[in-house]
Short mmCIF file of C-alpha atoms in Angstrom, two decimals:
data_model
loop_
_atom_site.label_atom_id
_atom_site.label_comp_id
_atom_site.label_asym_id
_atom_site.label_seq_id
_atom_site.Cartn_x
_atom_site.Cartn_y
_atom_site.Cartn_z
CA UNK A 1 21.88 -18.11 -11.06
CA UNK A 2 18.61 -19.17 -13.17
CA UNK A 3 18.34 -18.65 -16.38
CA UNK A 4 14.56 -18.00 -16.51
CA UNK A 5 13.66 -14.39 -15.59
CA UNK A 6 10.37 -14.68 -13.49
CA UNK A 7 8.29 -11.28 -12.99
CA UNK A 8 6.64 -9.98 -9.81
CA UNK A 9 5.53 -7.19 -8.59
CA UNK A 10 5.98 -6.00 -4.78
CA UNK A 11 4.14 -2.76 -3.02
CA UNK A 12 5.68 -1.38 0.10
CA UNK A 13 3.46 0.61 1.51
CA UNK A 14 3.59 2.75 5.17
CA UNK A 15 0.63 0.15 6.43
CA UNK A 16 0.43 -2.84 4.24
CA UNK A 17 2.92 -4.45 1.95
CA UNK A 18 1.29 -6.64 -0.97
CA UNK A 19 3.12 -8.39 -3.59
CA UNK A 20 1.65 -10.94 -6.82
CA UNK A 21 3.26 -12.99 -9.36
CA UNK A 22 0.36 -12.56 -11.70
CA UNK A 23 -1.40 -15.52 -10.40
CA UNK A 24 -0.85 -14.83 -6.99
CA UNK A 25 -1.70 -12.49 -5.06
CA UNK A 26 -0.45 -11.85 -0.83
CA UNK A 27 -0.45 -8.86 1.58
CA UNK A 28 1.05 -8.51 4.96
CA UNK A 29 1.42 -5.46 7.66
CA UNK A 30 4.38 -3.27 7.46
CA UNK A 31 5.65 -3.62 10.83
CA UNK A 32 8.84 -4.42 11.30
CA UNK A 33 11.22 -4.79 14.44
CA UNK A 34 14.87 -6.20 15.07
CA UNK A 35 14.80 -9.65 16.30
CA UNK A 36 14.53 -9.56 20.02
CA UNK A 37 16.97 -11.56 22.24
CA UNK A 38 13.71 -13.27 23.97
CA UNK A 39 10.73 -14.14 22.19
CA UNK A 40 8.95 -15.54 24.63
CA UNK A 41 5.92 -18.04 24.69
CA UNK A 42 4.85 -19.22 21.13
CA UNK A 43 7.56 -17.30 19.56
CA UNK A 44 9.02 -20.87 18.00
CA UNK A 45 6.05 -20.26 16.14
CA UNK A 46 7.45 -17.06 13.70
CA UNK A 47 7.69 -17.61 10.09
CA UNK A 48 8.61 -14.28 9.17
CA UNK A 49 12.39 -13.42 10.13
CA UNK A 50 14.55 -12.09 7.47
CA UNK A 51 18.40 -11.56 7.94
CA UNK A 52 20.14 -8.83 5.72
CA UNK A 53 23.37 -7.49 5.97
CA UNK A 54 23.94 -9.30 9.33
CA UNK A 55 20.71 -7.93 10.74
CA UNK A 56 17.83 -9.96 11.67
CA UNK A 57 14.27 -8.46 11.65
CA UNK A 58 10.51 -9.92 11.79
CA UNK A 59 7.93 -8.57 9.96
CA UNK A 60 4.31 -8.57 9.62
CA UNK A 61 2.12 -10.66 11.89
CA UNK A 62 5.25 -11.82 13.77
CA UNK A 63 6.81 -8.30 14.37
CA UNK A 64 3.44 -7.47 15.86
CA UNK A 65 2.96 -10.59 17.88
CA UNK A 66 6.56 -11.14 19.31
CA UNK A 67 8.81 -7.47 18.69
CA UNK A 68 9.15 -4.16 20.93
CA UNK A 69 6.41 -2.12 19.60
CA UNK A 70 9.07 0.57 20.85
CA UNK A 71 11.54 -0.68 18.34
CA UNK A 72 9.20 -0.55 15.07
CA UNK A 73 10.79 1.22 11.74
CA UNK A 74 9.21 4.27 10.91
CA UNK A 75 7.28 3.53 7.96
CA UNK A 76 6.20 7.07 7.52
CA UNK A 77 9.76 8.39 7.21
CA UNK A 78 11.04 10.45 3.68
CA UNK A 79 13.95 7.90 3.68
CA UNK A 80 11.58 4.88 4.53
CA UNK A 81 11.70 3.56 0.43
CA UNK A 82 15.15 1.58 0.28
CA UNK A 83 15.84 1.58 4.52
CA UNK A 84 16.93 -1.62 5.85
CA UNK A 85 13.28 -2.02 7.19
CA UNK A 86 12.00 -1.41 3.99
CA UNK A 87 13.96 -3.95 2.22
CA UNK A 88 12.77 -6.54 5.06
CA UNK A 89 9.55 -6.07 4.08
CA UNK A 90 10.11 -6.21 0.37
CA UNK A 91 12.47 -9.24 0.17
CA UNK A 92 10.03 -10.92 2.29
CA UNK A 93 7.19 -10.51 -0.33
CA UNK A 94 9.79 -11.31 -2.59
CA UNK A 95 10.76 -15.15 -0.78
CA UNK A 96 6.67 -15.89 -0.83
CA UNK A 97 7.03 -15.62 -4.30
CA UNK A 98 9.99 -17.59 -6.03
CA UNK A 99 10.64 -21.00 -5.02
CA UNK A 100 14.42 -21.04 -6.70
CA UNK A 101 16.84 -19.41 -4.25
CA UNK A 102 18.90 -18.22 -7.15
CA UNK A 103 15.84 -16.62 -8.96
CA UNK A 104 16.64 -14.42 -11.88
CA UNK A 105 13.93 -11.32 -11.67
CA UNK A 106 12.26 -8.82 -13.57
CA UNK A 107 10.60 -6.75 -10.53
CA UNK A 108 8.20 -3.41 -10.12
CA UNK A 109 7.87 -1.77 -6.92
CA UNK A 110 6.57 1.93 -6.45
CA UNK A 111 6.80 5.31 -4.37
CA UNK A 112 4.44 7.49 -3.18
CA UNK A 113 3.62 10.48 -5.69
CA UNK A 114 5.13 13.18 -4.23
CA UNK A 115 8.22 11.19 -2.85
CA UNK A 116 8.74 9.85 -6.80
CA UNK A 117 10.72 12.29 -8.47
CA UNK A 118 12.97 12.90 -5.69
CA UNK A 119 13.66 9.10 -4.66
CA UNK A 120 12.98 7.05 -7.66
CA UNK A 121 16.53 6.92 -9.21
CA UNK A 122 18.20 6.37 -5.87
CA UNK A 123 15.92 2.95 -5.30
CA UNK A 124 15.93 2.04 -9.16
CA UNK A 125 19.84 2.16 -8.34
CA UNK A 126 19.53 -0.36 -5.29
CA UNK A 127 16.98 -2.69 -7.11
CA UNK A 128 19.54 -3.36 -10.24
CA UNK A 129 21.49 -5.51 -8.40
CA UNK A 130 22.24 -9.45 -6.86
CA UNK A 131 21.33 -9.44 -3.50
CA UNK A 132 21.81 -12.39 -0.77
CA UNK A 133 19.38 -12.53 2.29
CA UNK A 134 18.01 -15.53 4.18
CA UNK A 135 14.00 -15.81 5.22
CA UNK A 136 13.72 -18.50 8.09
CA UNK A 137 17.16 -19.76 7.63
CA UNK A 138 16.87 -20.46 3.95
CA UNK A 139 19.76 -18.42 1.57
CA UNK A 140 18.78 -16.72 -1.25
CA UNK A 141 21.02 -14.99 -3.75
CA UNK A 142 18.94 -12.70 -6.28
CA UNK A 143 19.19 -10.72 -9.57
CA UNK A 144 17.15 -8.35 -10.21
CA UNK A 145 16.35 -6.03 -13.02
CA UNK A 146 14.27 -3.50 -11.50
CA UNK A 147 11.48 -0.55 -12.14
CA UNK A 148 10.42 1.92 -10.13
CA UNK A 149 6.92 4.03 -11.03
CA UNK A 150 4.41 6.34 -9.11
CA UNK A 151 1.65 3.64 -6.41
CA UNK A 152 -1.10 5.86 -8.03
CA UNK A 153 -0.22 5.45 -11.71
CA UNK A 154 0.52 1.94 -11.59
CA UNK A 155 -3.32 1.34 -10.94
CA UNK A 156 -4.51 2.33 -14.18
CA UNK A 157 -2.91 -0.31 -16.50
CA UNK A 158 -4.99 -2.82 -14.45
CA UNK A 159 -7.35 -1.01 -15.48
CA UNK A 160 -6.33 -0.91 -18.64
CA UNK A 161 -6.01 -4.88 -19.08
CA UNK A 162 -9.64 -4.71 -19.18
CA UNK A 163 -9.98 -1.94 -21.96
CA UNK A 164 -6.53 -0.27 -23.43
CA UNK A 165 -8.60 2.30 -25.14
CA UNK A 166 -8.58 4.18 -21.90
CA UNK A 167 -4.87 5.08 -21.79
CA UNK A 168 -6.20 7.17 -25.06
CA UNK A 169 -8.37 9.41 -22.65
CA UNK A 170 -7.19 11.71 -19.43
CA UNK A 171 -7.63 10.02 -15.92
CA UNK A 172 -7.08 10.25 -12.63
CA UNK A 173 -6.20 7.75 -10.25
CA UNK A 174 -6.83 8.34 -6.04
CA UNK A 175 -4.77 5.96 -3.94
CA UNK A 176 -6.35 5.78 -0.62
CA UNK A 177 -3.57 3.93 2.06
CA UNK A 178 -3.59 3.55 5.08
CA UNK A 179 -1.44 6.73 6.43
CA UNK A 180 -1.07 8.65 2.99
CA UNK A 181 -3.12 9.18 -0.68
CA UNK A 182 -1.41 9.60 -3.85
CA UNK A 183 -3.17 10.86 -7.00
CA UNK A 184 -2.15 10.90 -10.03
CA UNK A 185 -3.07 11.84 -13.47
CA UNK A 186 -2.15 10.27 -17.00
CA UNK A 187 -2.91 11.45 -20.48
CA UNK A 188 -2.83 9.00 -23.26
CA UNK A 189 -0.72 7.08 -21.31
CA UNK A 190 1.62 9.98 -20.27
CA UNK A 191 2.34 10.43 -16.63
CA UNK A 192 1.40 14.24 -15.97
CA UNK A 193 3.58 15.32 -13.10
CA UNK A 194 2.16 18.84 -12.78
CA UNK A 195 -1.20 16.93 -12.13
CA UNK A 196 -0.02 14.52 -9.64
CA UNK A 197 0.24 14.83 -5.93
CA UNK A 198 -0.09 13.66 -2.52
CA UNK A 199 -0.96 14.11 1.04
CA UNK A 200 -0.66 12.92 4.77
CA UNK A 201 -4.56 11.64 5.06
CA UNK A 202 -5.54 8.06 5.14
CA UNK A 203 -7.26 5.17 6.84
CA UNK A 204 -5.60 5.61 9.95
CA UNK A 205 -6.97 8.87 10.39
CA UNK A 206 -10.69 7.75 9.88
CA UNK A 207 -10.24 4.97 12.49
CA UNK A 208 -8.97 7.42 15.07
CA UNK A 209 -11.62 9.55 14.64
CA UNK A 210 -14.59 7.83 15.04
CA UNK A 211 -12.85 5.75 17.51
CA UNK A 212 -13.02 9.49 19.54
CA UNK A 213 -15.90 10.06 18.28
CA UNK A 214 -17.55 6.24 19.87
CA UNK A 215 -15.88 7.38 23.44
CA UNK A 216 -17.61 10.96 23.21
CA UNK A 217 -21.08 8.99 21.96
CA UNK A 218 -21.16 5.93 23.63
CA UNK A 219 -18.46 6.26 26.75
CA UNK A 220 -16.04 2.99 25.87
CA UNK A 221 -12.72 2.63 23.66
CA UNK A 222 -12.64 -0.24 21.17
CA UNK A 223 -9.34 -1.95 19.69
CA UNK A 224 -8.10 0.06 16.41
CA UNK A 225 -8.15 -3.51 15.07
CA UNK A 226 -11.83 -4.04 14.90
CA UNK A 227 -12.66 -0.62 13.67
CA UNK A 228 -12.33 -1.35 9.57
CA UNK A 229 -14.30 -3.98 9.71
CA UNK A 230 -17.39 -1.58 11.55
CA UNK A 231 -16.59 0.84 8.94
CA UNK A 232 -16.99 -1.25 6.62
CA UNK A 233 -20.19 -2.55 7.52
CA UNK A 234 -21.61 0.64 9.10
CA UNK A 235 -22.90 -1.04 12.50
CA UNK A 236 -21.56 -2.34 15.71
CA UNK A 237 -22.94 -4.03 18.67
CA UNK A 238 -22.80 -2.02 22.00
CA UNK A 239 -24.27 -4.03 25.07
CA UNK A 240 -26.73 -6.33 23.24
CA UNK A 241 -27.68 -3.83 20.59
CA UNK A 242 -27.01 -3.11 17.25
CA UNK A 243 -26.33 0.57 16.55
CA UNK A 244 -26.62 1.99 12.98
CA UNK A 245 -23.58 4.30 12.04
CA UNK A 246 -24.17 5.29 8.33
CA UNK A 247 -24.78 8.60 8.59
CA UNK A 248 -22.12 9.13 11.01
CA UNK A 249 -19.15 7.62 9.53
CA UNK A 250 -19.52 9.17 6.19
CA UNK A 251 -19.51 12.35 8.08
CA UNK A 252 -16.56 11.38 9.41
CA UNK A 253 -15.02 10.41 6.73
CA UNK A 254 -16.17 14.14 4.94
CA UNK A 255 -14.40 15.37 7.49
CA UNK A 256 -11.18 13.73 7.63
CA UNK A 257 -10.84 13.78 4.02
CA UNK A 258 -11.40 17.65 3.89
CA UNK A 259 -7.18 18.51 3.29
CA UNK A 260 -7.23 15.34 1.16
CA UNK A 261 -10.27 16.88 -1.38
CA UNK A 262 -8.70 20.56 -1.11
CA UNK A 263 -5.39 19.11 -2.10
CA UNK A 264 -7.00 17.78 -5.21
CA UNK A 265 -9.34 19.96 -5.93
CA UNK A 266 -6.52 22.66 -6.57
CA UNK A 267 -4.51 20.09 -8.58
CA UNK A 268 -7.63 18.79 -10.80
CA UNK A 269 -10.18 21.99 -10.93
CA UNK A 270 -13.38 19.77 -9.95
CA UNK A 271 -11.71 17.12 -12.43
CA UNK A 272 -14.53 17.66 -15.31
CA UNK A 273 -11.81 16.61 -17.77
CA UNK A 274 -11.23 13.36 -16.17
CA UNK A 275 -12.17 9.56 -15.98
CA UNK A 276 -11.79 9.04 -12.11
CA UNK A 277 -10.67 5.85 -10.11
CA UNK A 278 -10.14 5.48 -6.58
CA UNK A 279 -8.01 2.34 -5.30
CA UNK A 280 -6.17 1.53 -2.25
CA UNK A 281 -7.31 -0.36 0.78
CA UNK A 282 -9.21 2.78 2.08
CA UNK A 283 -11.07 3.49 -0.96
CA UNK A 284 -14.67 1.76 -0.06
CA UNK A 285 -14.39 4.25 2.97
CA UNK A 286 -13.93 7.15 1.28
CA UNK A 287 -16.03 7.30 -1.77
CA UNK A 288 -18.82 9.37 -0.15
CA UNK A 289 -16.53 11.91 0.96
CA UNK A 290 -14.62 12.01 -2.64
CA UNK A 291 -18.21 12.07 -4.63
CA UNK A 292 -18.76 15.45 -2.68
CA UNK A 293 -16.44 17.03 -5.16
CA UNK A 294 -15.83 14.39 -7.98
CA UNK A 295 -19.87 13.16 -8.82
CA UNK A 296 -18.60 10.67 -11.63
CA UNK A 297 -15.64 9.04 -9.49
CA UNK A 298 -15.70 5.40 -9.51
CA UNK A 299 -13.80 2.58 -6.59
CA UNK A 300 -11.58 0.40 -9.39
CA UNK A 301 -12.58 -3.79 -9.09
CA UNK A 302 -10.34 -5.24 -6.77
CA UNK A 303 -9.37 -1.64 -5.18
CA UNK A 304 -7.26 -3.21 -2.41
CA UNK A 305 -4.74 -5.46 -4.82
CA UNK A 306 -5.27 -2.67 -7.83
CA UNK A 307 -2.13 -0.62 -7.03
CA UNK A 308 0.25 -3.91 -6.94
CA UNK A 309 -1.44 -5.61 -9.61
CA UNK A 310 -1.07 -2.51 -11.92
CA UNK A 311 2.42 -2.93 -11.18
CA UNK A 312 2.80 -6.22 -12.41
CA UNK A 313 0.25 -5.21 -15.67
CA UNK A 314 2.71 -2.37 -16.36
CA UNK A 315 5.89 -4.95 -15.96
CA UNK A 316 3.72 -7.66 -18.56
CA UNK A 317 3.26 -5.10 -21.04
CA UNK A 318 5.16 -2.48 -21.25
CA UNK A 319 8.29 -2.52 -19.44
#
């Protein structure tokens, strides 16, 4: 085993799972499926097959290209943090990072705010621990010394590696992911649990609904895939012509974040007492619908990477 602890910082999230050293930074999708007896054409391509326990999984672009859709984990589940497919994903992250198979680790992962309290001693529990997996055939026998906080706090010391004064004021972090939010609020640097919350409302559910609501307008389905990147942009091209959609999708998104901004606003009262961040990969899509009720709320630099790399701010300085 090495002598020379190494810290990193890994995010499993329902849609993505992102992980950084510090200096570098890597996301992937959550999907992950056993190894199937056939692979089929271009399969002896996959990079991404893990083997824990006996059990052999891919994840990520490979579980997507060459697994049974049929046969994905349930990323959504209340037991999901600490599941064999959740510890694919995360030792995964965890082999793009360390180059000595006998690493020695200091690592941060998170839960989902209103999954923390009830869950994060059980995976603390798991992290402490040597653990042996193999990632494309390669062993790897781990220690780790691990941390577990709430995805939605964690963004704030990034935050605060620009300007620790602000863990003297009151503020309120949004984590927009793809299937769930969290938010959270902390008080000169105090986690507030009676202020901190969460809800079933995401990205996916802005990308099904206006992909509905482009087969009631314009009479054709379009790939979930592409739709971020027209939301994102606030145009598409239908037929040879490009169609404006503004207006439209921040309706949308109004719309689907309605239980999101009720949940909130009964946690934070309008949040008048609070600095306001919003981070997470579906934050840029949702700002117009969260500046209906919170004027001042700002999207954090970096808002995709800001949850993970909050973890790894929080592990630097002051675990």
């Amino acid at each position: 085993m090495s002598e020379k602890v190494q810290k990193i910082a890994v995010d499993v999230g329902s849609g993505f799972t992102q992980y950084t050293d510090g200096a570098n930074n890597g996301s992937f999708s959550s999907i992950v499926t056993p190894m199937p007896e056939t692979l089929g054409f271009g399969a002896n391509q996959a990079k991404d097959v893990i083997t824990i326990n006996g059990q052999t999984f891919l994840v990520g672009q490979d579980a997507y290209s060459y697994g049974d859709p049929d046969t994905r984990e349930d990323t959504l589940s209340e037991d999901w943090a600490g599941s064999i497919g959740w510890q694919a994903l995360f030792f995964s992250s965890v082999a793009k990072l360390v180059s000595d198979p006998n690493a020695n680790l200091k690592v941060v992962t998170g839960l989902p705010q209103r999954l923390f309290a009830p869950k994060k001693d059980g995976l603390t529990q798991f992290l402490n621990n040597t653990h042996s997996f193999a990632v494309n055939g390669k062993q790897y026998k781990i220690k780790i010394a691990g941390k577990v906080i709430p995805q939605a706090a964690s963004a704030l010391f990034m935050e605060a590696r620009k300007d620790k004064t602000i863990l003297q004021d009151a503020v309120g972090i949004i984590d927009i992911g793809t299937y769930t939010t969290g938010f959270s609020v902390m008080e000169n640097g105090a986690y507030i649990a009676h202020k901190s919350n969460g809800c079933s409302i995401g990205m996916s559910q802005l990308i099904k609904a206006f992909k509905t609501w482009l087969m009631r307008e314009k009479g054709f389905s379009i790939d979930e895939a592409k739709i971020p990147k027209i939301l994102m942009e606030k145009k598409f091209r239908f037929r040879g012509e490009m169609f404006e959609a503004a207006k439209e999708i921040d309706q949308l998104a109004i719309t689907v974040a309605q239980p999101m901004l009720d949940t909130i606003n009964a946690n934070w009262k309008g949040a008048g007492d609070l600095i306001v961040y919003v981070a997470g990969g579906g934050a840029p899509y949702f700002m117009t619908a969260i500046k209906v009720i919170i004027p001042h709320a700002q999207i954090m630099d970096d808002a995709f990477f800001a949850v993970v790399k909050g973890m790894h701010c929080y592990l630097d300085n002051v675990a």
